[in-house]
Coordinates of C-alpha atoms in Angstrom, one line a residue:
M35 CA 74.0 74.7 -78.5
K36 CA 74.9 77.3 -76.5
N37 CA 75.1 81.0 -77.6
R38 CA 76.0 84.0 -75.7
S39 CA 73.2 86.6 -75.6
G40 CA 74.1 89.6 -77.8
E41 CA 76.5 87.5 -80.1
K42 CA 76.5 88.8 -83.5
I43 CA 76.0 86.4 -86.6
K44 CA 77.0 87.8 -90.0
L45 CA 74.2 87.5 -92.7
T46 CA 74.5 86.7 -96.3
S47 CA 71.8 84.9 -98.4
I48 CA 69.0 85.6 -96.1
D49 CA 69.4 89.4 -96.3
E50 CA 67.2 90.0 -99.4
L51 CA 64.4 87.5 -97.8
L52 CA 64.0 89.6 -94.7
G53 CA 64.4 93.0 -96.3
V54 CA 67.4 93.5 -94.0
V55 CA 69.4 96.5 -94.6
N56 CA 73.2 96.5 -94.9
E57 CA 73.7 97.6 -91.3
E58 CA 71.6 94.9 -89.7
S59 CA 72.9 91.8 -88.3
A60 CA 71.4 88.8 -86.4
M61 CA 71.8 88.7 -82.6
E62 CA 71.2 85.7 -80.3
I63 CA 68.1 86.8 -78.3
E64 CA 66.7 85.0 -75.3
I65 CA 63.4 83.5 -76.3
D66 CA 61.7 84.4 -72.8
K67 CA 62.2 88.2 -73.7
I68 CA 60.0 87.8 -76.9
K69 CA 56.3 87.9 -77.0
S70 CA 54.2 87.0 -79.9
F71 CA 52.6 89.6 -82.1
A72 CA 49.4 91.3 -80.8
G73 CA 46.5 89.9 -82.8
H74 CA 49.0 87.4 -84.8
P75 CA 46.4 86.0 -87.1
F76 CA 48.4 83.0 -88.2
K77 CA 48.0 79.5 -86.1
V78 CA 51.0 77.8 -84.7
I79 CA 50.0 74.1 -84.8
D80 CA 51.9 71.2 -83.7
D81 CA 51.4 69.0 -86.8
E82 CA 53.5 67.0 -88.6
K83 CA 55.4 70.1 -90.3
M84 CA 56.1 71.6 -86.9
Q85 CA 57.8 68.1 -85.7
N86 CA 59.7 68.3 -88.8
L87 CA 61.0 71.6 -88.3
I88 CA 61.6 70.8 -84.5
E89 CA 63.9 68.0 -85.6
S90 CA 65.8 70.1 -88.0
I91 CA 66.4 73.0 -85.3
S92 CA 67.5 70.3 -83.1
E93 CA 70.0 69.0 -85.3
S94 CA 71.3 72.1 -87.2
G95 CA 69.8 75.3 -85.0
V96 CA 67.8 78.2 -86.5
L97 CA 69.3 78.9 -90.0
T98 CA 67.0 81.7 -90.6
P99 CA 66.6 84.7 -88.1
V100 CA 63.4 86.0 -86.8
L101 CA 62.5 89.6 -87.2
I102 CA 61.5 91.1 -84.0
R103 CA 61.1 94.6 -82.7
P104 CA 61.7 96.4 -79.2
D105 CA 58.7 96.8 -77.0
Q106 CA 58.2 99.2 -73.9
N107 CA 59.3 96.9 -71.4
D108 CA 62.9 95.9 -72.1
G109 CA 61.7 93.0 -74.2
Y110 CA 60.7 92.3 -77.8
E111 CA 57.8 91.7 -79.9
M112 CA 57.9 88.8 -82.8
I113 CA 57.2 90.0 -86.3
S114 CA 58.2 87.3 -88.4
G115 CA 59.1 83.8 -86.9
H116 CA 56.5 82.4 -84.5
R117 CA 56.7 78.9 -85.9
R118 CA 60.5 79.0 -85.8
M119 CA 60.3 80.3 -82.2
H120 CA 58.0 77.9 -81.2
A121 CA 59.9 74.8 -82.8
A122 CA 63.2 76.2 -81.1
Q123 CA 61.6 76.2 -77.4
K124 CA 60.2 72.5 -78.3
A125 CA 64.0 71.6 -79.2
G126 CA 65.1 73.2 -76.0
L127 CA 66.9 76.4 -77.1
I128 CA 67.1 79.3 -74.7
T129 CA 68.1 81.7 -77.3
I130 CA 67.2 82.6 -81.2
P131 CA 69.1 84.5 -83.8
A132 CA 67.0 87.6 -84.7
I133 CA 67.0 90.7 -86.5
V134 CA 65.9 93.6 -84.3
R135 CA 64.4 96.5 -86.0
E136 CA 62.5 99.6 -84.9
M137 CA 58.9 99.8 -86.3
T138 CA 55.8 101.6 -85.9
D139 CA 52.8 99.6 -85.2
D140 CA 51.6 99.9 -89.0
E141 CA 55.0 99.1 -90.4
A142 CA 55.1 96.2 -87.9
V143 CA 51.6 94.9 -88.9
I144 CA 52.5 95.1 -92.7
A145 CA 55.8 93.2 -92.3
M146 CA 54.4 90.6 -90.3
V147 CA 51.5 89.8 -92.8
D148 CA 54.1 90.0 -95.9
A149 CA 56.1 87.5 -94.1
N150 CA 53.3 84.8 -93.7
I151 CA 50.6 85.5 -96.4
Q152 CA 52.6 83.7 -99.2
R153 CA 52.8 80.3 -96.9
E154 CA 51.0 77.4 -98.4
E155 CA 47.8 75.8 -97.2
L156 CA 46.7 79.3 -95.3
L157 CA 43.2 78.7 -93.6
P158 CA 40.4 81.1 -94.7
S159 CA 40.5 82.5 -91.2
E160 CA 44.2 83.3 -91.3
K161 CA 43.8 85.2 -94.5
A162 CA 40.8 87.0 -93.5
F163 CA 42.2 88.7 -90.5
A164 CA 45.6 89.0 -92.1
Y165 CA 44.1 90.8 -95.2
K166 CA 41.8 93.0 -92.7
M167 CA 45.0 93.9 -90.5
K168 CA 47.2 94.7 -93.3
M169 CA 44.7 96.8 -95.2
E170 CA 43.6 98.8 -92.1
A171 CA 47.4 99.6 -91.5
M172 CA 47.6 100.6 -95.4
K173 CA 44.7 102.9 -94.9
R174 CA 46.2 104.4 -91.7
Q175 CA 49.6 105.1 -93.5
G176 CA 47.7 106.5 -96.5
A177 CA 45.9 108.9 -94.3
R178 CA 49.2 110.3 -92.6
I179 CA 50.8 110.5 -96.1
D180 CA 47.8 112.1 -97.8
L181 CA 45.6 114.1 -95.2
T182 CA 43.4 115.2 -98.1
C183 CA 42.3 111.7 -98.2
V184 CA 41.2 111.4 -94.8
Q185 CA 37.5 112.8 -95.8
N186 CA 37.0 110.2 -98.3
D187 CA 37.5 106.9 -96.4
H188 CA 35.9 105.0 -99.4
K189 CA 38.3 106.1 -102.2
L190 CA 41.2 105.5 -99.6
G191 CA 39.7 102.2 -98.9
K192 CA 39.4 101.0 -102.4
K193 CA 42.9 102.1 -103.3
S194 CA 44.0 99.9 -100.4
R195 CA 42.2 96.8 -101.4
E196 CA 43.6 97.5 -105.0
I197 CA 47.2 97.8 -103.8
L198 CA 46.8 94.8 -101.3
G199 CA 45.0 92.6 -104.3
E200 CA 47.8 93.1 -106.6
Q201 CA 50.7 92.5 -104.0
I202 CA 48.9 89.0 -103.4
G203 CA 47.7 88.1 -106.5
I204 CA 43.8 88.4 -106.3
S205 CA 41.1 90.9 -106.9
S206 CA 40.4 93.8 -104.6
A207 CA 36.5 91.8 -104.8
Q208 CA 38.1 88.8 -103.3
I209 CA 40.1 90.6 -100.6
Q210 CA 36.6 92.2 -99.5
R211 CA 35.0 88.9 -99.3
Y212 CA 37.8 87.1 -97.0
I213 CA 37.5 90.4 -94.7
R214 CA 33.8 89.7 -94.3
L215 CA 34.7 86.4 -92.9
T216 CA 35.9 88.4 -89.6
E217 CA 32.2 89.1 -89.2
L218 CA 31.5 85.5 -88.5
I219 CA 31.2 84.0 -84.9
P220 CA 34.2 81.8 -84.3
D221 CA 32.2 78.6 -84.6
L222 CA 31.1 79.4 -88.0
L223 CA 34.7 80.7 -89.2
E224 CA 35.9 77.2 -88.0
L225 CA 33.4 75.2 -90.2
V226 CA 35.0 77.4 -93.1
D227 CA 38.1 76.4 -92.2
K228 CA 37.3 72.8 -91.9
K229 CA 35.5 73.1 -95.3
R230 CA 32.2 72.2 -93.6
L231 CA 31.0 75.6 -94.9
N232 CA 31.1 76.8 -98.3
F233 CA 33.1 80.0 -98.6
T234 CA 30.3 82.1 -100.6
I235 CA 27.7 80.7 -98.3
A236 CA 29.9 82.0 -95.5
V237 CA 30.4 85.6 -97.0
D238 CA 26.7 85.9 -97.4
I239 CA 26.1 84.6 -93.8
S240 CA 28.5 87.4 -92.4
Y241 CA 25.7 90.0 -93.2
I242 CA 23.3 88.4 -90.9
P243 CA 23.3 89.5 -87.2
Q244 CA 25.7 87.2 -85.1
D245 CA 23.0 86.3 -82.7
V246 CA 21.1 84.8 -85.6
Q247 CA 24.4 83.1 -86.8
K248 CA 24.5 81.1 -83.8
W249 CA 21.3 79.5 -84.8
I250 CA 22.7 78.7 -88.2
Y251 CA 25.5 77.3 -86.6
E252 CA 23.5 75.0 -84.6
Y253 CA 21.5 74.0 -87.7
I254 CA 24.5 73.0 -89.7
C255 CA 25.9 70.9 -86.9
D256 CA 22.3 69.1 -86.6
N257 CA 21.7 68.9 -90.6
G258 CA 25.5 69.0 -92.0
F259 CA 24.9 71.5 -94.3
I260 CA 23.1 74.7 -95.3
K261 CA 21.7 75.5 -98.7
P262 CA 22.1 79.3 -100.3
N263 CA 18.2 79.5 -100.6
Q264 CA 17.8 78.8 -97.0
I265 CA 20.2 81.8 -96.2
A266 CA 18.2 84.1 -98.8
A267 CA 14.8 83.0 -97.0
L268 CA 16.3 83.8 -93.9
K269 CA 17.7 87.2 -94.9
N270 CA 14.2 88.2 -96.3
Y271 CA 12.6 87.1 -93.2
L272 CA 14.9 89.5 -91.4
G273 CA 14.1 92.2 -93.7
Q274 CA 17.6 92.3 -95.1
G275 CA 16.8 91.1 -98.8
P276 CA 19.5 90.2 -101.1
V277 CA 23.2 91.9 -100.2
T278 CA 23.6 95.2 -101.9
Q279 CA 27.1 95.8 -100.8
S280 CA 29.6 96.0 -103.6
Y281 CA 32.6 93.8 -103.8
S282 CA 34.3 95.9 -106.6
G283 CA 36.1 98.2 -104.3

């Protein structure tokens, strides 16, 4: 399947899906000129679904263009389409149809998260870092739009969580709980992804210093589980007491 770099492809039904403006069209871009999005929280795994995607692309090509933005080195940064690009590479393609769009860093973060967050079977770790990245971008955008809010980061943060929660369809409190998971050491976060560590207990553990979290991980590996009352006792021993931070924001 050969395509000339820069060859235009007309878009029809996918315009709305990608948020493409009327003037935009897809171009065939060399895959080796596209780098992954910095800090991309969504995993690209060679599982059965990926194999099905590779087979589909081998047979029919990439039907939905990826979304990229120009970088500072005459290349591009992937915004939406990491799985398609990986499958295209596995299928032996050299180029991939792409929408090229100028974006600020915060616009790129928001577009990247929005394009992936509604996927089925997202891991807790993927949601955690995606929510954190988007909320931080939203807060920065809010600070630029309304400079009077810069002095009150709590109100700005609360507003961002509420907006994000409405967009995703969960409470702002649950957004905050997911974001707390980013404070876990990687080994514990992996246990959450593998459903070997309860989500609520994991959130509670996230308030414990990471050097102690390493001990908790070893305990779980040796015993297979840890109970909420054990975490509470450990926090009391550390002088933390019960978690006092409110999740309502």
